[in-house]
Protein backbone atom coordinates (compact mmCIF):
# COMPACT_ATOMS: atom_id res chain seq x y z
CA UNK A 1 0.00 0.00 0.00
CA UNK A 2 1.28 3.51 -0.87
CA UNK A 3 1.85 5.54 2.28
CA UNK A 4 0.61 9.14 2.04
CA UNK A 5 3.25 11.37 3.61
CA UNK A 6 1.77 14.86 3.27
CA UNK A 7 -1.60 16.39 2.37
CA UNK A 8 -2.60 19.97 1.62
CA UNK A 9 -6.10 21.39 1.59
CA UNK A 10 -7.91 24.70 1.61
CA UNK A 11 -10.53 25.45 4.26
CA UNK A 12 -12.84 28.00 2.62
CA UNK A 13 -15.07 30.51 4.39
CA UNK A 14 -18.83 31.02 3.97
CA UNK A 15 -21.30 33.84 3.97
CA UNK A 16 -24.95 33.60 5.05
CA UNK A 17 -27.48 34.74 2.46
CA UNK A 18 -30.26 35.61 4.95
CA UNK A 19 -30.55 34.15 8.45
CA UNK A 20 -33.76 33.67 10.45
CA UNK A 21 -33.69 32.67 14.11
CA UNK A 22 -36.94 30.83 14.56
CA UNK A 23 -37.12 29.51 18.11
CA UNK A 24 -35.14 28.66 21.23
CA UNK A 25 -34.71 24.91 21.79
CA UNK A 26 -34.69 22.98 25.03
CA UNK A 27 -31.01 22.06 24.50
CA UNK A 28 -30.12 25.78 24.68
CA UNK A 29 -29.45 26.14 20.94
CA UNK A 30 -31.73 27.91 18.47
CA UNK A 31 -33.50 26.58 15.39
CA UNK A 32 -32.59 28.72 12.45
CA UNK A 33 -33.04 28.97 8.70
CA UNK A 34 -30.27 30.24 6.46
CA UNK A 35 -28.53 29.80 3.12
CA UNK A 36 -24.82 29.01 3.44
CA UNK A 37 -22.69 30.04 0.48
CA UNK A 38 -19.03 29.09 0.24
CA UNK A 39 -16.51 31.73 -0.84
CA UNK A 40 -12.92 31.41 -2.01
CA UNK A 41 -11.28 33.19 0.99
CA UNK A 42 -9.63 30.28 2.77
CA UNK A 43 -7.27 29.00 5.45
CA UNK A 44 -4.72 26.42 4.34
CA UNK A 45 -4.06 23.15 6.12
CA UNK A 46 -1.23 20.66 5.82
CA UNK A 47 -1.15 17.24 7.47
CA UNK A 48 1.87 14.93 7.65
CA UNK A 49 2.01 11.39 8.93
CA UNK A 50 3.31 11.32 12.50
CA UNK A 51 3.15 9.17 15.60
CA UNK A 52 1.30 11.73 17.70
CA UNK A 53 -1.21 14.50 17.03
CA UNK A 54 0.18 18.03 17.02
CA UNK A 55 -0.35 21.34 15.27
CA UNK A 56 1.36 24.62 14.50
CA UNK A 57 -0.26 27.82 13.28
CA UNK A 58 0.85 31.03 11.58
CA UNK A 59 -1.37 33.05 13.96
CA UNK A 60 0.49 33.10 17.26
CA UNK A 61 -2.52 34.53 19.12
CA UNK A 62 -4.30 31.19 18.58
CA UNK A 63 -3.78 28.26 20.91
CA UNK A 64 -2.35 25.13 19.29
CA UNK A 65 -3.51 23.02 22.23
CA UNK A 66 -6.44 20.66 22.65
CA UNK A 67 -8.93 23.56 22.64
CA UNK A 68 -8.16 24.45 19.01
CA UNK A 69 -10.90 23.14 16.70
CA UNK A 70 -8.21 21.57 14.47
CA UNK A 71 -6.95 19.45 17.38
CA UNK A 72 -10.48 18.75 18.64
CA UNK A 73 -11.51 17.48 15.19
CA UNK A 74 -8.39 15.31 14.87
CA UNK A 75 -8.80 13.81 18.35
CA UNK A 76 -12.50 13.13 17.81
CA UNK A 77 -11.83 11.29 14.54
CA UNK A 78 -8.86 9.40 16.01
CA UNK A 79 -10.92 8.27 19.00
CA UNK A 80 -14.09 7.31 17.15
CA UNK A 81 -12.29 5.39 14.41
CA UNK A 82 -9.77 3.63 16.68
CA UNK A 83 -6.75 5.01 14.85
CA UNK A 84 -3.27 4.44 16.35
CA UNK A 85 -1.49 6.94 14.13
CA UNK A 86 -1.16 10.66 14.67
CA UNK A 87 -0.61 13.61 12.37
CA UNK A 88 1.49 16.71 12.39
CA UNK A 89 -0.77 19.54 11.18
CA UNK A 90 -0.05 23.10 10.14
CA UNK A 91 -2.68 25.83 9.83
CA UNK A 92 -2.04 28.89 7.68
CA UNK A 93 -4.63 31.19 9.24
CA UNK A 94 -5.91 33.71 6.71
CA UNK A 95 -9.51 34.01 7.90
CA UNK A 96 -10.28 36.42 10.74
CA UNK A 97 -12.07 34.81 13.68
CA UNK A 98 -15.26 36.04 15.33
CA UNK A 99 -16.25 37.34 11.90
CA UNK A 100 -19.23 35.10 11.00
CA UNK A 101 -17.42 33.56 8.04
CA UNK A 102 -16.94 30.15 9.66
CA UNK A 103 -13.13 29.97 9.66
CA UNK A 104 -12.79 27.67 12.67
CA UNK A 105 -15.71 25.50 11.52
CA UNK A 106 -14.21 25.13 8.07
CA UNK A 107 -10.81 24.19 9.54
CA UNK A 108 -12.51 21.49 11.65
CA UNK A 109 -14.41 20.00 8.70
CA UNK A 110 -11.30 20.08 6.51
CA UNK A 111 -9.28 18.25 9.17
CA UNK A 112 -11.93 15.50 9.36
CA UNK A 113 -11.75 15.04 5.57
CA UNK A 114 -7.94 15.26 5.35
CA UNK A 115 -7.29 12.83 8.16
CA UNK A 116 -9.74 10.32 6.68
CA UNK A 117 -7.44 10.38 3.67
CA UNK A 118 -4.17 10.42 5.59
CA UNK A 119 -5.27 7.52 7.79
CA UNK A 120 -6.88 5.69 4.84
CA UNK A 121 -10.27 5.48 6.56
CA UNK A 122 -13.41 4.44 4.73
CA UNK A 123 -15.38 7.71 4.75
CA UNK A 124 -18.65 5.92 4.06
CA UNK A 125 -18.29 3.99 7.33
CA UNK A 126 -17.68 7.09 9.48
CA UNK A 127 -20.57 9.29 10.70
CA UNK A 128 -18.80 12.44 9.53
CA UNK A 129 -21.89 14.67 9.70
CA UNK A 130 -22.52 13.71 13.30
CA UNK A 131 -18.84 14.15 14.28
CA UNK A 132 -18.90 17.55 12.57
CA UNK A 133 -21.99 18.62 14.52
CA UNK A 134 -20.24 17.70 17.79
CA UNK A 135 -17.58 20.25 16.84
CA UNK A 136 -19.97 23.11 16.00
CA UNK A 137 -23.30 23.94 14.38
CA UNK A 138 -21.73 25.24 11.13
CA UNK A 139 -19.18 22.43 10.72
CA UNK A 140 -21.42 19.94 8.78
CA UNK A 141 -21.92 22.50 5.97
CA UNK A 142 -18.17 22.59 5.34
CA UNK A 143 -18.03 18.84 4.66
CA UNK A 144 -19.94 19.53 1.45
CA UNK A 145 -19.29 21.89 -1.39
CA UNK A 146 -22.47 23.42 -2.62
CA UNK A 147 -24.56 26.41 -1.55
CA UNK A 148 -27.11 24.93 0.84
CA UNK A 149 -30.30 25.83 2.69
CA UNK A 150 -29.91 24.93 6.37
CA UNK A 151 -32.35 24.38 9.23
CA UNK A 152 -32.12 23.00 12.77
CA UNK A 153 -28.91 24.21 14.42
CA UNK A 154 -27.53 24.63 10.91
CA UNK A 155 -26.88 20.95 10.21
CA UNK A 156 -30.08 19.99 8.37
CA UNK A 157 -28.74 20.77 4.93
CA UNK A 158 -30.53 20.83 1.59
CA UNK A 159 -28.08 21.60 -1.22
CA UNK A 160 -29.31 24.18 -3.75
CA UNK A 161 -27.84 22.06 -6.53
CA UNK A 162 -28.95 24.05 -9.57
CA UNK A 163 -28.06 27.40 -8.01
CA UNK A 164 -25.33 29.63 -9.44
CA UNK A 165 -24.17 32.83 -7.68
CA UNK A 166 -23.37 35.13 -10.60
CA UNK A 167 -22.01 38.14 -8.68
CA UNK A 168 -18.71 39.59 -7.52
CA UNK A 169 -18.26 39.81 -3.80
CA UNK A 170 -16.47 42.04 -1.29
CA UNK A 171 -16.19 40.95 2.35
CA UNK A 172 -15.09 43.50 4.94
CA UNK A 173 -14.14 42.50 8.48
CA UNK A 174 -13.59 45.21 11.06
CA UNK A 175 -11.23 44.25 13.90
CA UNK A 176 -14.19 43.37 16.15
CA UNK A 177 -14.66 39.87 17.56
CA UNK A 178 -18.34 38.97 18.13
CA UNK A 179 -19.32 36.06 20.36
CA UNK A 180 -21.98 33.94 18.63
CA UNK A 181 -23.48 33.06 22.00
CA UNK A 182 -23.81 36.76 22.89
CA UNK A 183 -25.36 37.53 19.51
CA UNK A 184 -28.02 34.79 19.85
CA UNK A 185 -29.04 36.29 23.21
CA UNK A 186 -29.73 39.69 21.59
CA UNK A 187 -32.30 38.42 19.07
CA UNK A 188 -36.10 38.26 19.56
CA UNK A 189 -36.87 34.89 17.98
CA UNK A 190 -39.83 34.63 15.61
CA UNK A 191 -41.20 31.99 13.25
CA UNK A 192 -44.19 34.07 12.09
CA UNK A 193 -44.41 35.15 8.44
CA UNK A 194 -40.84 34.28 7.56
CA UNK A 195 -39.94 34.66 3.91
CA UNK A 196 -38.76 31.70 1.81
CA UNK A 197 -34.98 32.17 1.74
CA UNK A 198 -34.37 29.60 -1.00
CA UNK A 199 -36.83 31.31 -3.32
CA UNK A 200 -35.39 34.77 -2.68
CA UNK A 201 -31.77 33.66 -3.10
CA UNK A 202 -32.56 31.63 -6.24
CA UNK A 203 -34.16 34.70 -7.86
CA UNK A 204 -30.70 36.40 -7.96
CA UNK A 205 -32.74 39.63 -7.98
CA UNK A 206 -30.62 42.01 -5.89
CA UNK A 207 -33.45 44.48 -5.43
CA UNK A 208 -35.52 41.69 -3.89
CA UNK A 209 -32.52 40.69 -1.78
CA UNK A 210 -32.28 44.27 -0.48
CA UNK A 211 -35.87 44.25 0.75
CA UNK A 212 -36.47 40.62 1.61
CA UNK A 213 -33.18 38.93 2.54
CA UNK A 214 -33.01 39.46 6.28
CA UNK A 215 -30.36 38.46 8.81
CA UNK A 216 -31.93 38.60 12.30
CA UNK A 217 -28.53 39.32 13.87
CA UNK A 218 -28.07 42.48 11.85
CA UNK A 219 -30.15 45.00 13.83
CA UNK A 220 -28.92 44.06 17.32
CA UNK A 221 -25.31 43.80 16.14
CA UNK A 222 -25.46 47.10 14.22
CA UNK A 223 -27.06 48.82 17.25
CA UNK A 224 -24.16 47.67 19.40
CA UNK A 225 -21.44 48.43 16.81
CA UNK A 226 -22.69 51.34 14.63
CA UNK A 227 -19.39 51.19 12.69
CA UNK A 228 -20.62 47.90 11.16
CA UNK A 229 -23.78 49.62 9.89
CA UNK A 230 -21.38 52.14 8.35
CA UNK A 231 -19.56 49.28 6.54
CA UNK A 232 -22.89 48.18 5.03
CA UNK A 233 -23.62 51.77 3.92
CA UNK A 234 -20.11 52.03 2.43
CA UNK A 235 -20.70 48.87 0.36
CA UNK A 236 -24.09 50.10 -0.90
CA UNK A 237 -22.64 53.55 -1.71
CA UNK A 238 -19.83 51.80 -3.62
CA UNK A 239 -22.34 50.12 -5.93
CA UNK A 240 -23.31 46.88 -4.14
CA UNK A 241 -26.78 45.70 -5.17
CA UNK A 242 -27.05 44.01 -1.79
CA UNK A 243 -25.04 44.16 1.43
CA UNK A 244 -25.46 42.48 4.79
CA UNK A 245 -23.95 40.95 7.89
CA UNK A 246 -22.72 37.36 7.58
CA UNK A 247 -23.68 35.07 10.47
CA UNK A 248 -23.47 36.97 13.72
CA UNK A 249 -20.75 39.24 12.28
CA UNK A 250 -18.51 41.12 12.41
CA UNK A 251 -18.02 40.44 8.68
CA UNK A 252 -20.19 42.45 6.28
CA UNK A 253 -20.34 41.55 2.59
CA UNK A 254 -21.44 43.35 -0.53
CA UNK A 255 -22.77 41.69 -3.68
CA UNK A 256 -21.83 43.52 -6.86
CA UNK A 257 -22.54 43.35 -10.58
CA UNK A 258 -19.10 44.94 -11.18
CA UNK A 259 -15.83 43.42 -9.93
CA UNK A 260 -14.09 46.83 -10.19
CA UNK A 261 -16.65 48.36 -7.78
CA UNK A 262 -16.27 45.41 -5.38
CA UNK A 263 -12.49 45.69 -5.47
CA UNK A 264 -12.51 49.43 -4.88
CA UNK A 265 -14.90 49.10 -1.93
CA UNK A 266 -12.65 46.44 -0.40
CA UNK A 267 -9.45 48.44 -0.99
CA UNK A 268 -10.87 51.53 0.71
CA UNK A 269 -11.85 49.45 3.75
CA UNK A 270 -8.38 47.86 3.84
CA UNK A 271 -6.84 51.34 4.00
CA UNK A 272 -9.06 51.90 7.07
CA UNK A 273 -7.55 48.86 8.82
CA UNK A 274 -10.11 46.17 7.93
CA UNK A 275 -9.39 42.64 6.67
CA UNK A 276 -10.98 42.29 3.26
CA UNK A 277 -11.63 39.76 0.54
CA UNK A 278 -12.80 40.35 -2.97
CA UNK A 279 -13.73 37.76 -5.57
CA UNK A 280 -14.94 38.10 -9.16
CA UNK A 281 -18.07 36.35 -10.37
CA UNK A 282 -17.44 32.77 -11.41
CA UNK A 283 -18.88 31.26 -14.58
CA UNK A 284 -21.31 28.38 -14.04
O1 LIG B 1 -22.38 25.37 17.65
P1 LIG B 1 -21.42 26.46 18.01
O2 LIG B 1 -20.36 26.00 18.97
O3 LIG B 1 -20.84 27.15 16.82
O4 LIG B 1 -22.29 27.55 18.76
C1 LIG B 1 -21.75 28.59 19.55
C2 LIG B 1 -22.87 29.12 20.43
O5 LIG B 1 -23.86 29.76 19.62
C3 LIG B 1 -23.62 28.03 21.17
O6 LIG B 1 -23.02 27.77 22.42
C4 LIG B 1 -25.00 28.62 21.32
O7 LIG B 1 -25.02 29.50 22.43
C5 LIG B 1 -25.16 29.46 20.10
N1 LIG B 1 -25.92 28.78 19.03
C6 LIG B 1 -27.31 28.70 19.15
N2 LIG B 1 -28.04 28.09 18.16
C7 LIG B 1 -27.44 27.63 17.05
C8 LIG B 1 -26.03 27.72 16.90
C9 LIG B 1 -25.31 28.31 17.91
O8 LIG B 1 -27.88 29.13 20.15
N3 LIG B 1 -28.19 27.09 16.07
Short mmCIF file of C-alpha atoms in Angstrom, two decimals, residues 123-242:
data_model
loop_
_atom_site.label_atom_id
_atom_site.label_comp_id
_atom_site.label_asym_id
_atom_site.label_seq_id
_atom_site.Cartn_x
_atom_site.Cartn_y
_atom_site.Cartn_z
CA UNK A 123 -15.38 7.71 4.75
CA UNK A 124 -18.65 5.92 4.06
CA UNK A 125 -18.29 3.99 7.33
CA UNK A 126 -17.68 7.09 9.48
CA UNK A 127 -20.57 9.29 10.70
CA UNK A 128 -18.80 12.44 9.53
CA UNK A 129 -21.89 14.67 9.70
CA UNK A 130 -22.52 13.71 13.30
CA UNK A 131 -18.84 14.15 14.28
CA UNK A 132 -18.90 17.55 12.57
CA UNK A 133 -21.99 18.62 14.52
CA UNK A 134 -20.24 17.70 17.79
CA UNK A 135 -17.58 20.25 16.84
CA UNK A 136 -19.97 23.11 16.00
CA UNK A 137 -23.30 23.94 14.38
CA UNK A 138 -21.73 25.24 11.13
CA UNK A 139 -19.18 22.43 10.72
CA UNK A 140 -21.42 19.94 8.78
CA UNK A 141 -21.92 22.50 5.97
CA UNK A 142 -18.17 22.59 5.34
CA UNK A 143 -18.03 18.84 4.66
CA UNK A 144 -19.94 19.53 1.45
CA UNK A 145 -19.29 21.89 -1.39
CA UNK A 146 -22.47 23.42 -2.62
CA UNK A 147 -24.56 26.41 -1.55
CA UNK A 148 -27.11 24.93 0.84
CA UNK A 149 -30.30 25.83 2.69
CA UNK A 150 -29.91 24.93 6.37
CA UNK A 151 -32.35 24.38 9.23
CA UNK A 152 -32.12 23.00 12.77
CA UNK A 153 -28.91 24.21 14.42
CA UNK A 154 -27.53 24.63 10.91
CA UNK A 155 -26.88 20.95 10.21
CA UNK A 156 -30.08 19.99 8.37
CA UNK A 157 -28.74 20.77 4.93
CA UNK A 158 -30.53 20.83 1.59
CA UNK A 159 -28.08 21.60 -1.22
CA UNK A 160 -29.31 24.18 -3.75
CA UNK A 161 -27.84 22.06 -6.53
CA UNK A 162 -28.95 24.05 -9.57
CA UNK A 163 -28.06 27.40 -8.01
CA UNK A 164 -25.33 29.63 -9.44
CA UNK A 165 -24.17 32.83 -7.68
CA UNK A 166 -23.37 35.13 -10.60
CA UNK A 167 -22.01 38.14 -8.68
CA UNK A 168 -18.71 39.59 -7.52
CA UNK A 169 -18.26 39.81 -3.80
CA UNK A 170 -16.47 42.04 -1.29
CA UNK A 171 -16.19 40.95 2.35
CA UNK A 172 -15.09 43.50 4.94
CA UNK A 173 -14.14 42.50 8.48
CA UNK A 174 -13.59 45.21 11.06
CA UNK A 175 -11.23 44.25 13.90
CA UNK A 176 -14.19 43.37 16.15
CA UNK A 177 -14.66 39.87 17.56
CA UNK A 178 -18.34 38.97 18.13
CA UNK A 179 -19.32 36.06 20.36
CA UNK A 180 -21.98 33.94 18.63
CA UNK A 181 -23.48 33.06 22.00
CA UNK A 182 -23.81 36.76 22.89
CA UNK A 183 -25.36 37.53 19.51
CA UNK A 184 -28.02 34.79 19.85
CA UNK A 185 -29.04 36.29 23.21
CA UNK A 186 -29.73 39.69 21.59
CA UNK A 187 -32.30 38.42 19.07
CA UNK A 188 -36.10 38.26 19.56
CA UNK A 189 -36.87 34.89 17.98
CA UNK A 190 -39.83 34.63 15.61
CA UNK A 191 -41.20 31.99 13.25
CA UNK A 192 -44.19 34.07 12.09
CA UNK A 193 -44.41 35.15 8.44
CA UNK A 194 -40.84 34.28 7.56
CA UNK A 195 -39.94 34.66 3.91
CA UNK A 196 -38.76 31.70 1.81
CA UNK A 197 -34.98 32.17 1.74
CA UNK A 198 -34.37 29.60 -1.00
CA UNK A 199 -36.83 31.31 -3.32
CA UNK A 200 -35.39 34.77 -2.68
CA UNK A 201 -31.77 33.66 -3.10
CA UNK A 202 -32.56 31.63 -6.24
CA UNK A 203 -34.16 34.70 -7.86
CA UNK A 204 -30.70 36.40 -7.96
CA UNK A 205 -32.74 39.63 -7.98
CA UNK A 206 -30.62 42.01 -5.89
CA UNK A 207 -33.45 44.48 -5.43
CA UNK A 208 -35.52 41.69 -3.89
CA UNK A 209 -32.52 40.69 -1.78
CA UNK A 210 -32.28 44.27 -0.48
CA UNK A 211 -35.87 44.25 0.75
CA UNK A 212 -36.47 40.62 1.61
CA UNK A 213 -33.18 38.93 2.54
CA UNK A 214 -33.01 39.46 6.28
CA UNK A 215 -30.36 38.46 8.81
CA UNK A 216 -31.93 38.60 12.30
CA UNK A 217 -28.53 39.32 13.87
CA UNK A 218 -28.07 42.48 11.85
CA UNK A 219 -30.15 45.00 13.83
CA UNK A 220 -28.92 44.06 17.32
CA UNK A 221 -25.31 43.80 16.14
CA UNK A 222 -25.46 47.10 14.22
CA UNK A 223 -27.06 48.82 17.25
CA UNK A 224 -24.16 47.67 19.40
CA UNK A 225 -21.44 48.43 16.81
CA UNK A 226 -22.69 51.34 14.63
CA UNK A 227 -19.39 51.19 12.69
CA UNK A 228 -20.62 47.90 11.16
CA UNK A 229 -23.78 49.62 9.89
CA UNK A 230 -21.38 52.14 8.35
CA UNK A 231 -19.56 49.28 6.54
CA UNK A 232 -22.89 48.18 5.03
CA UNK A 233 -23.62 51.77 3.92
CA UNK A 234 -20.11 52.03 2.43
CA UNK A 235 -20.70 48.87 0.36
CA UNK A 236 -24.09 50.10 -0.90
CA UNK A 237 -22.64 53.55 -1.71
CA UNK A 238 -19.83 51.80 -3.62
CA UNK A 239 -22.34 50.12 -5.93
CA UNK A 240 -23.31 46.88 -4.14
CA UNK A 241 -26.78 45.70 -5.17
CA UNK A 242 -27.05 44.01 -1.79
#
